[in-house]
Coordinates of C-alpha atoms and ligand atoms in Angstrom, one line a residue:
Chain A
M242 CA 31.7 138.5 145.6
K243 CA 34.0 141.4 144.7
L244 CA 36.8 140.9 142.2
P245 CA 40.0 142.7 142.9
T246 CA 40.3 145.8 140.6
P247 CA 43.1 145.3 138.1
P248 CA 45.7 148.1 138.2
L249 CA 45.1 151.0 135.7
P250 CA 47.1 150.8 132.5
K251 CA 50.2 153.0 132.8
A252 CA 49.0 155.6 130.5
L253 CA 45.8 156.2 132.6
R254 CA 47.5 156.4 136.0
P255 CA 47.6 159.9 137.4
K256 CA 50.8 161.7 136.5
P257 CA 53.1 162.7 139.3
A258 CA 52.8 166.3 140.2
R259 CA 55.1 168.7 138.3
P260 CA 57.5 170.5 140.6
G261 CA 55.9 173.6 141.9
S262 CA 52.3 172.6 141.1
R263 CA 49.8 171.4 143.5
P264 CA 49.7 167.9 144.8
P265 CA 47.1 165.7 143.2
R266 CA 43.6 166.0 144.5
N267 CA 40.8 163.5 144.9
G268 CA 42.2 161.6 147.7
S269 CA 45.1 160.0 145.9
Q270 CA 47.3 161.5 148.6
A271 CA 47.4 159.8 152.0
N272 CA 45.2 161.6 154.5
G273 CA 46.6 164.6 156.3
S274 CA 49.9 164.5 154.5
V275 CA 49.2 167.6 152.3
Q276 CA 51.8 170.1 153.2
D277 CA 50.5 172.9 150.9
L278 CA 50.6 176.2 152.7
R279 CA 49.1 178.3 149.9
P280 CA 45.8 179.8 150.7
G281 CA 42.7 178.2 149.3
T282 CA 44.0 174.7 149.0
A283 CA 43.9 173.6 152.5
N284 CA 41.0 171.3 152.0
G285 CA 42.1 169.1 149.2
S286 CA 39.4 169.3 146.5
G287 CA 37.9 172.7 147.5
D288 CA 38.9 174.6 144.4
R289 CA 36.8 172.9 141.8
P290 CA 34.5 175.5 140.3
S291 CA 31.7 173.1 139.6
K292 CA 31.3 172.4 143.3
G293 CA 31.2 176.0 144.3
G294 CA 27.9 176.9 142.6
G295 CA 29.5 177.4 139.1
S296 CA 29.1 181.2 139.0
T297 CA 32.4 182.3 140.4
I298 CA 35.2 182.0 137.9
D299 CA 38.2 180.6 139.6
R300 CA 41.0 182.3 137.7
E301 CA 43.6 180.3 139.3
A302 CA 42.1 177.0 138.4
L303 CA 41.6 178.2 134.8
R304 CA 45.2 179.2 134.6
E305 CA 46.3 175.9 136.0
K306 CA 44.2 174.2 133.4
A307 CA 45.8 176.3 130.6
H308 CA 49.2 175.3 131.9
E309 CA 48.2 171.7 131.6
V310 CA 47.1 171.9 127.9
P311 CA 50.5 171.0 126.5
I312 CA 50.8 168.1 128.9
G313 CA 47.3 167.2 128.0
I314 CA 48.2 167.1 124.3
A315 CA 51.3 165.1 125.0
G316 CA 49.3 162.8 127.1
W317 CA 46.7 162.4 124.4
L318 CA 49.3 161.5 121.8
D319 CA 51.1 159.2 124.2
E320 CA 47.9 157.3 125.2
R321 CA 47.3 156.6 121.5
S322 CA 50.9 156.0 120.2
G323 CA 52.9 154.9 123.2
A324 CA 55.7 157.0 121.9
S325 CA 56.9 158.6 125.0
P326 CA 59.1 155.8 126.2
F327 CA 60.9 156.0 122.8
A328 CA 61.2 159.8 123.0
R329 CA 62.4 159.6 126.6
G330 CA 64.8 156.8 125.8
F331 CA 66.2 158.9 122.9
L332 CA 66.4 162.2 124.7
Y333 CA 67.6 161.0 128.1
R334 CA 70.0 158.4 127.0
K335 CA 73.5 159.1 128.3
T336 CA 76.4 160.2 126.2
P337 CA 79.6 159.0 127.7
K338 CA 82.1 161.1 129.5
G339 CA 84.5 163.1 127.4
T340 CA 82.4 163.5 124.2
N341 CA 83.6 166.6 122.4
W342 CA 82.8 168.9 119.5
A343 CA 83.9 166.3 117.0
Y344 CA 80.8 164.3 118.0
T345 CA 78.6 167.0 116.5
L346 CA 79.7 166.3 113.0
G347 CA 77.2 163.5 112.4
S348 CA 74.2 165.6 113.4
A349 CA 75.6 168.6 111.4
T350 CA 75.7 166.3 108.4
M351 CA 72.1 165.4 109.0
F352 CA 71.2 169.1 109.3
A353 CA 72.9 169.8 106.0
F354 CA 70.8 167.0 104.5
V355 CA 67.6 168.5 105.9
S356 CA 68.6 171.9 104.5
Q357 CA 69.1 170.3 101.1
A358 CA 65.7 168.7 101.3
V359 CA 64.0 171.9 102.2
T360 CA 65.7 174.1 99.6
G361 CA 65.3 171.3 97.1
V362 CA 61.5 171.3 97.6
F363 CA 61.4 175.0 96.8
L364 CA 63.6 174.5 93.7
A365 CA 61.4 171.7 92.5
M366 CA 58.4 174.0 92.6
Y367 CA 59.9 175.9 89.7
Y368 CA 62.2 173.5 88.0
N369 CA 61.2 171.8 84.8
P370 CA 63.2 168.7 83.8
A371 CA 62.6 169.0 80.1
P372 CA 65.7 169.4 77.9
A373 CA 64.1 172.4 76.1
D374 CA 63.1 174.2 79.3
A375 CA 65.4 173.0 82.1
Y376 CA 68.0 175.6 81.6
E377 CA 65.4 178.3 81.1
S378 CA 63.6 177.3 84.3
I379 CA 66.8 177.5 86.3
A380 CA 67.4 180.9 84.7
R381 CA 63.9 181.9 85.8
I382 CA 64.6 180.8 89.3
S383 CA 67.7 182.9 89.4
N384 CA 66.3 186.0 87.8
E385 CA 62.6 186.2 88.5
V386 CA 61.6 184.0 91.4
F387 CA 61.6 185.8 94.8
L388 CA 64.8 184.8 96.6
G389 CA 65.3 182.2 93.9
E390 CA 69.0 182.9 93.4
F391 CA 69.5 182.7 97.2
V392 CA 67.7 179.4 97.5
R393 CA 69.7 178.0 94.6
G394 CA 72.9 179.2 96.2
M395 CA 71.9 177.6 99.4
H396 CA 71.2 174.3 97.6
R397 CA 74.4 174.5 95.7
W398 CA 76.7 175.3 98.6
G399 CA 74.8 173.2 100.9
S400 CA 75.9 170.2 98.8
T401 CA 79.5 171.2 99.3
V402 CA 79.0 171.6 103.1
M403 CA 77.3 168.3 103.3
V404 CA 80.1 166.5 101.4
V405 CA 82.7 168.1 103.6
L406 CA 80.8 167.3 106.8
I407 CA 80.2 163.7 105.9
F408 CA 83.9 163.2 105.2
L409 CA 84.8 164.9 108.5
H410 CA 82.3 162.7 110.3
M411 CA 83.7 159.6 108.7
A412 CA 87.2 160.7 109.6
R413 CA 86.1 161.2 113.2
T414 CA 84.6 157.7 113.5
F415 CA 87.6 156.3 111.8
F416 CA 90.3 157.8 114.0
Y417 CA 88.2 157.1 117.1
G418 CA 87.9 153.4 116.2
A419 CA 84.1 153.8 116.4
Y420 CA 83.7 151.3 113.6
K421 CA 84.7 148.4 115.9
Y422 CA 82.5 146.1 117.8
P423 CA 79.6 146.6 118.3
R424 CA 79.2 149.4 115.8
E425 CA 80.3 147.6 112.6
L426 CA 76.8 147.8 111.1
N427 CA 76.7 151.5 111.6
W428 CA 79.9 152.0 109.7
L429 CA 78.6 149.9 106.8
I430 CA 75.5 152.1 106.7
G431 CA 77.7 155.1 106.8
V432 CA 79.8 154.0 103.8
V433 CA 76.6 153.5 101.8
L434 CA 75.6 157.0 102.9
V435 CA 78.8 158.4 101.5
V436 CA 78.2 156.7 98.1
L437 CA 74.6 158.0 98.0
T438 CA 75.7 161.5 99.0
L439 CA 78.2 161.5 96.1
A440 CA 75.4 160.2 93.8
M441 CA 73.3 163.1 94.8
A442 CA 76.1 165.5 93.9
L443 CA 76.6 163.8 90.6
T444 CA 73.0 163.6 89.5
G445 CA 72.3 167.2 90.6
Y446 CA 75.2 168.5 88.5
L447 CA 73.3 167.8 85.3
L448 CA 70.1 169.4 86.3
P449 CA 70.8 173.1 85.4
F450 CA 71.7 171.7 82.0
D451 CA 74.5 174.1 81.3
Q452 CA 77.6 173.1 79.4
R453 CA 79.7 172.4 82.4
G454 CA 77.2 170.1 84.0
F455 CA 76.2 168.4 80.8
W456 CA 79.7 167.5 79.7
A457 CA 80.9 166.6 83.1
T458 CA 78.0 164.2 83.4
V459 CA 78.6 162.8 79.9
V460 CA 82.2 162.0 80.9
A461 CA 81.2 160.7 84.3
V462 CA 78.5 158.3 82.9
N463 CA 81.0 157.1 80.3
I464 CA 83.5 156.4 83.0
N465 CA 80.8 154.5 84.7
S466 CA 80.1 152.4 81.7
S467 CA 83.7 151.3 81.5
A468 CA 83.4 149.5 84.8
P469 CA 83.3 145.7 84.6
I470 CA 80.1 143.7 84.8
M471 CA 77.6 146.2 86.2
G472 CA 79.1 149.2 84.5
P473 CA 77.3 149.2 81.2
Y474 CA 74.0 148.4 82.8
L475 CA 74.3 151.2 85.3
A476 CA 75.3 153.6 82.5
D477 CA 72.3 152.5 80.5
F478 CA 70.1 152.9 83.5
L479 CA 71.3 156.4 84.1
R480 CA 71.0 157.5 80.5
G481 CA 67.7 155.7 79.9
G482 CA 69.3 154.0 76.9
A483 CA 72.6 153.9 75.1
E484 CA 72.6 157.6 74.4
F485 CA 72.0 160.9 76.1
T486 CA 68.4 161.6 75.2
A487 CA 65.5 163.6 76.5
T488 CA 64.6 161.0 79.1
T489 CA 68.1 161.2 80.6
L490 CA 67.3 164.5 82.2
S491 CA 64.1 163.5 83.8
R492 CA 65.7 160.2 84.9
F493 CA 68.5 162.1 86.6
Y494 CA 65.9 164.4 88.1
S495 CA 63.8 161.6 89.5
I496 CA 66.9 159.8 90.8
H497 CA 68.1 163.1 92.4
M498 CA 64.9 164.1 94.1
L499 CA 63.1 160.9 94.9
L500 CA 65.2 157.7 94.7
V501 CA 68.5 158.7 96.4
P502 CA 67.1 161.1 99.0
G503 CA 64.5 158.5 100.0
L504 CA 67.3 156.0 100.5
I505 CA 69.4 158.5 102.4
A506 CA 66.5 159.4 104.7
V507 CA 65.8 155.7 105.5
L508 CA 69.4 155.0 106.1
I509 CA 69.9 158.0 108.3
G510 CA 66.9 156.7 110.3
A511 CA 68.6 153.3 110.7
H512 CA 71.9 155.0 111.5
L513 CA 70.4 157.1 114.2
Y514 CA 68.5 154.1 115.6
L515 CA 71.8 152.3 116.0
V516 CA 73.4 155.3 117.5
A517 CA 70.7 155.5 120.2
K518 CA 70.6 151.8 120.7
L519 CA 74.3 151.1 121.0
G520 CA 75.3 154.4 122.5
I521 CA 77.9 156.8 121.2
T522 CA 81.5 155.7 121.7
A523 CA 83.6 157.3 124.5
P524 CA 86.8 158.9 123.3
P525 CA 89.3 156.1 123.0
W526 CA 91.8 157.7 125.3
L527 CA 89.4 157.6 128.3
K528 CA 89.9 154.5 130.5
A529 CA 87.0 153.3 132.7
E530 CA 87.9 153.7 136.3
K531 CA 86.2 150.5 137.4
D532 CA 86.6 150.5 141.2
K533 CA 85.6 154.0 141.8
A534 CA 82.6 153.7 139.6
L535 CA 81.5 150.5 141.1
S536 CA 81.8 151.6 144.6
R537 CA 79.9 154.8 143.8
D538 CA 77.2 152.9 142.1
E539 CA 76.8 150.6 145.1
I540 CA 76.5 153.4 147.6
Chain B
M70 CA 87.9 140.7 119.3
N71 CA 87.1 137.5 121.1
A72 CA 84.2 137.0 123.4
K73 CA 86.2 138.1 126.4
E74 CA 87.4 141.3 124.8
K75 CA 83.9 142.0 123.7
E76 CA 82.5 141.7 127.1
Q77 CA 85.4 143.7 128.5
Y78 CA 84.6 146.5 126.1
L79 CA 80.9 146.5 126.9
R80 CA 81.6 146.7 130.6
D81 CA 84.1 149.5 130.3
Y82 CA 81.8 151.3 128.0
S83 CA 78.8 151.1 130.3
V84 CA 80.9 152.5 133.1
L85 CA 82.0 155.5 131.0
K86 CA 78.5 155.9 129.7
N87 CA 77.1 156.0 133.2
Q88 CA 79.5 158.8 134.1
G89 CA 78.4 160.8 131.2
K90 CA 75.6 163.3 130.9
S91 CA 72.2 163.0 129.4
F92 CA 71.9 163.6 125.7
F93 CA 69.2 166.2 126.4
P94 CA 70.0 169.0 127.0
Y95 CA 73.8 168.7 127.0
A96 CA 74.7 167.0 123.8
I97 CA 71.8 168.4 122.0
A98 CA 72.9 171.9 122.9
K99 CA 76.2 171.3 121.2
D100 CA 74.5 169.6 118.2
G101 CA 72.2 172.6 118.0
T102 CA 75.1 175.1 118.1
M103 CA 76.8 173.1 115.3
A104 CA 73.6 173.1 113.2
L105 CA 73.3 176.8 113.6
I106 CA 76.9 177.3 112.5
T107 CA 76.3 175.0 109.5
M108 CA 73.2 177.0 108.6
L109 CA 75.2 180.3 108.8
V110 CA 78.0 178.9 106.7
I111 CA 75.6 177.8 104.0
I112 CA 73.8 181.1 104.0
F113 CA 77.0 183.0 103.9
M114 CA 78.3 181.0 101.0
A115 CA 75.1 181.3 99.1
L116 CA 75.2 185.1 99.5
A117 CA 78.8 185.5 98.8
L118 CA 79.3 183.0 96.0
G119 CA 75.8 182.8 94.5
A120 CA 75.0 180.0 92.1
E121 CA 76.3 180.6 88.6
L122 CA 74.7 179.2 85.5
G123 CA 77.0 178.6 82.6
P124 CA 76.0 178.7 78.9
K125 CA 73.3 176.4 78.0
A126 CA 74.2 172.7 77.3
D127 CA 74.6 172.0 73.6
A128 CA 75.5 168.6 72.4
T129 CA 76.7 169.8 69.0
T130 CA 78.7 173.0 69.3
T131 CA 80.7 171.7 72.2
S132 CA 83.0 174.0 74.0
F133 CA 82.8 171.9 77.0
V134 CA 85.0 171.9 80.0
P135 CA 84.3 168.6 81.7
R136 CA 85.0 170.0 85.1
P137 CA 83.2 168.4 88.0
E138 CA 82.5 169.9 91.4
W139 CA 85.7 170.4 93.3
Y140 CA 85.1 167.6 95.6
F141 CA 85.3 165.2 92.7
F142 CA 88.7 166.7 91.6
F143 CA 90.6 163.9 93.3
L144 CA 88.8 161.3 91.2
F145 CA 89.4 163.2 88.0
E146 CA 92.9 163.9 88.9
L147 CA 93.6 160.2 89.5
L148 CA 93.0 159.8 85.8
R149 CA 95.6 162.4 85.0
V150 CA 98.2 161.2 87.4
I151 CA 98.0 157.6 86.2
K152 CA 99.4 158.1 82.7
P153 CA 99.8 154.7 80.9
P154 CA 96.7 154.0 78.9
A155 CA 96.8 150.4 80.0
L156 CA 96.2 151.6 83.5
T157 CA 93.5 154.1 82.7
F158 CA 91.0 151.5 83.7
M159 CA 92.6 151.2 87.1
A160 CA 92.4 155.0 87.6
S161 CA 88.8 155.5 86.5
I162 CA 87.2 152.5 88.1
G163 CA 89.8 150.3 89.8
I164 CA 91.3 152.4 92.5
P165 CA 88.1 154.1 93.7
T166 CA 86.3 150.7 93.7
I167 CA 89.0 149.0 95.6
W168 CA 89.1 151.8 98.1
L169 CA 85.4 151.6 98.6
V170 CA 85.4 147.9 99.1
L171 CA 88.2 148.3 101.6
L172 CA 86.2 150.9 103.5
L173 CA 83.1 148.7 103.5
L174 CA 85.0 145.8 104.9
L175 CA 87.1 147.8 107.3
P176 CA 85.3 146.6 110.5
F177 CA 85.7 143.0 109.3
F178 CA 89.5 143.0 108.9
D179 CA 90.4 145.5 111.5
R180 CA 88.9 143.7 114.5
G181 CA 91.4 144.3 117.2
P182 CA 90.2 145.6 120.5
E183 CA 92.5 148.7 120.4
R184 CA 90.7 152.0 119.6
H185 CA 93.3 154.6 120.5
P186 CA 94.5 156.1 117.2
L187 CA 98.2 156.2 118.4
R188 CA 98.1 152.6 119.4
R189 CA 96.8 151.4 116.0
P190 CA 99.5 153.0 113.9
I191 CA 98.7 151.1 110.6
A192 CA 95.1 152.3 110.6
T193 CA 96.0 155.8 111.6
L194 CA 98.8 156.1 109.0
A195 CA 96.5 154.6 106.3
G196 CA 93.9 157.1 107.2
I197 CA 96.3 160.1 107.2
A198 CA 97.8 158.9 103.9
T199 CA 94.4 158.7 102.3
I200 CA 93.4 162.1 103.4
A201 CA 96.8 163.5 102.3
G202 CA 96.4 161.8 98.9
M203 CA 92.9 163.2 98.4
A204 CA 94.0 166.6 99.4
Y205 CA 97.0 166.5 97.1
L206 CA 95.0 165.4 94.1
T207 CA 92.3 168.0 94.9
V208 CA 94.9 170.8 94.9
L209 CA 96.4 169.5 91.7
G210 CA 93.0 169.5 90.1
A211 CA 92.3 173.0 91.3
L212 CA 95.6 174.3 89.9
A213 CA 95.2 172.7 86.5
G214 CA 94.1 175.6 84.4
S215 CA 91.0 175.7 82.3
P216 CA 91.7 173.0 79.8
N217 CA 90.0 174.8 77.0
E218 CA 92.6 177.3 76.0
I219 CA 94.4 176.3 72.8
E220 CA 97.6 178.2 72.1
L221 CA 99.1 175.9 69.6
Q222 CA 101.4 177.6 67.1
A223 CA 99.4 178.4 64.0
R224 CA 99.8 175.9 61.2
G225 CA 97.1 177.2 59.0
Q226 CA 94.0 175.2 59.9
E227 CA 92.4 178.0 61.8
D228 CA 88.9 176.5 61.4
G229 CA 90.0 173.1 62.5
K230 CA 91.9 174.6 65.5
L231 CA 88.8 176.5 66.6
A232 CA 86.5 173.6 66.1
T233 CA 88.8 171.4 68.1
A234 CA 89.1 173.9 70.9
S235 CA 85.4 174.3 71.1
A236 CA 84.8 170.6 70.9
G237 CA 86.4 170.3 74.2
C238 CA 89.0 167.6 73.3
L239 CA 91.5 169.4 75.5
G240 CA 89.4 168.6 78.5
C241 CA 90.9 165.1 78.3
H242 CA 93.8 165.3 75.8
T243 CA 96.9 167.4 75.5
I244 CA 97.9 169.1 72.3
G245 CA 101.4 170.6 72.7
E246 CA 101.3 172.5 76.0
N247 CA 97.6 172.6 76.4
G248 CA 95.0 170.4 77.8
N249 CA 94.6 167.6 80.3
A250 CA 96.4 164.3 80.0
I251 CA 93.5 162.2 80.9
G252 CA 93.4 160.5 77.6
P253 CA 96.3 159.9 75.2
E254 CA 98.3 162.8 73.9
L255 CA 97.1 164.3 70.6
T256 CA 100.2 166.4 69.8
D257 CA 101.2 163.9 67.0
V258 CA 98.1 161.8 66.4
G259 CA 98.5 162.5 62.7
A260 CA 101.7 160.5 62.7
R261 CA 100.1 157.6 64.6
L262 CA 96.7 157.4 63.0
P263 CA 95.4 157.8 59.5
R264 CA 92.5 160.2 58.9
Q265 CA 89.9 157.5 58.8
A266 CA 91.0 156.0 62.0
I267 CA 90.7 159.5 63.7
A268 CA 87.2 160.0 62.3
R269 CA 86.3 156.5 63.4
T270 CA 87.5 157.2 67.0
L271 CA 85.5 160.4 67.1
L272 CA 82.4 158.5 66.1
N273 CA 82.9 155.4 68.2
P274 CA 85.2 156.3 71.0
T275 CA 86.2 154.1 73.9
A276 CA 84.7 155.3 77.2
P277 CA 85.0 157.7 78.9
M278 CA 85.3 159.8 75.7
P279 CA 82.0 161.1 74.5
T280 CA 81.0 160.4 70.9
Y281 CA 80.8 163.1 68.3
Q282 CA 78.2 161.4 66.1
E283 CA 75.7 164.2 66.7
L284 CA 78.2 166.8 65.6
Q285 CA 78.9 164.9 62.5
Q286 CA 75.2 164.7 61.6
K287 CA 74.4 168.3 62.5
D288 CA 77.5 170.0 61.3
P289 CA 79.5 167.7 59.0
E290 CA 81.8 170.5 57.9
K291 CA 82.9 171.3 61.4
F292 CA 83.4 167.6 62.1
Q293 CA 85.6 167.4 59.0
D294 CA 87.6 170.4 60.2
I295 CA 88.4 168.6 63.4
V296 CA 89.5 165.5 61.6
D297 CA 91.6 167.5 59.2
F298 CA 93.2 169.4 61.9
L299 CA 94.0 166.3 64.0
A300 CA 95.3 164.4 61.0
S301 CA 97.7 167.4 60.3
L302 CA 99.3 167.1 63.7
K303 CA 102.5 165.3 63.1
Ligands
LIG64 C1 74.2 161.3 105.7 C2 75.2 160.9 106.4 C3 75.4 160.7 107.8 C4 74.6 161.1 108.9 C5 73.4 162.0 108.8 C6 75.2 160.6 110.1 C7 74.7 160.8 111.4 C8 75.3 160.3 112.5 C9 75.0 160.8 113.8 C10 74.1 161.9 114.2 C11 75.8 160.1 114.7 C12 75.9 160.3 116.2 C13 77.3 160.6 116.6 C14 78.1 161.7 115.9 O1 77.4 162.6 115.4 O2 79.3 161.6 115.7 C15 76.5 159.1 113.9 C16 77.4 158.2 114.4 C17 78.2 157.3 113.6 N1 78.3 157.4 112.3 FE1 77.3 158.6 111.0 N2 76.2 159.8 109.8 C18 76.4 159.8 108.4 C19 77.4 159.2 107.7 C20 78.3 158.3 108.2 C21 79.4 157.8 107.5 C22 79.8 158.1 106.1 C23 80.1 156.9 108.3 C24 81.3 156.1 108.1 C25 81.6 155.5 107.0 C26 79.4 156.9 109.6 C27 79.7 156.2 110.6 C28 79.2 156.4 111.9 C29 79.6 155.6 113.0 C30 80.5 154.4 113.1 C31 78.9 156.2 114.1 C32 79.0 155.7 115.6 C33 80.0 156.7 116.2 C34 80.2 156.5 117.6 O3 79.5 155.7 118.2 O4 81.1 157.1 118.1 N3 78.3 157.8 109.5 N4 76.2 159.3 112.6

């Protein structure tokens, strides 16, 4: 008795031919339907070098194989991760009619964050968060390290750009009413991201350990400690005690380069997941033309 | 929004979405262009403006100018605009916190189905007023000169004046024409407070003022100069 063969899992089924390439061989095509007019392919599987004695190098077949390497890699990954439906869903989701340049502010904010992360990694290679050496290590970055001042400049002005962009993005979502159903949660995550971004700016200001940053931070932390209930605890947490001490600097450093950016990265991930899941809002002045759309969809 | 309005919204939205274009490559091309512009702006600013490094932090000989980054000016300026000491708390913590809570809760109290900015005038006006207020405070903060210049008419006391100027009191207090009115005015503290009280305040200030304990321990003479100078202001 012969059992019916179960269908192949999706990942193992032969891929449909790419436009412009040859139709699949090995009989998966209905007999006689091959319409390929190029020479040498008239008889289906004739161009396999292994069949033709192995000595002749079929350049064309090799080239074709080389072309398929990236697809092969993607396929290999996909077979093991199942990621391609997600990637496809993310890339080929539709953005509604009428989306304009204001809709790029969110991704620009994310880009500024990535730029901060990258320049920050390079600064961290040279920075030393010890009160006795912090200032000197920053001076070394500026004066000795190759392109050091440039990277510092990028990190410094990148923070300004990111703050400006995040506020613009927030204004966009506010005026477009994008915080309303069903995107309330994304707005909440966004507000937390604003707070975290400002926390980055605040904690980063102390790190060069120059007068300006130091005293501005002293005042800011003191303002913090005057807040009710949580205030004093938060201030103590920031300072690492009741006073500004040697641990304060390394504490700020760790908060600035590990804690807060980690939170921001996770929240950006959640934010983007929701954007892809719920879809981006259409501009509020566009009205859906139901009848036309319906009839078109039905045709 | 009630259930019907929600469903209506989702329907309308799916129609508009269906008429739109695929994220890849259309939206992503715009996003990429914007990312490129962002990158160029950052690079340009880095090259043109550099990254300055002020004098090294020093907790004792303090000539500090507690100036934050410009995008925090509006918060600092709030402290200056709201003068009465009883309200300082409101300025430093109250208003920003209330605003933050309002922002967090926005989607929960503004639940109407209308999204067009012109057809929700309250939200739109509140948004514009907030932006205008922040812009106004930022400009005020930018125009406020360096708070560290002391030009008080000489009354002897050169040492004390210098020490006071370099201690950065004027970052938050005014003396005569100089300084920022974040904290109470010092022009006539001598008349209001005895010397001991002034010294006590310097050692155990109320937040957000920093303490000058360290200065007192490391350089008692200078500390004394400051106290003398302030006590002489009548
Ligand atoms: C690190 C900060 C942030 C990043 C990287 C980010 C990123 C994004 C991106 C890429 C989008 C897609 C649409 C667009 O670009 O406009 C988006 C949408 C959105 N963002 Fe953000 N965002 C951030 C902060 C915020 C803030 C501060 C808010 C508001 C308080 C916010 C609220 C929203 C909302 C409501 C949407 C949905 C908009 C719509 O569907 O039209 N985001 N965000």
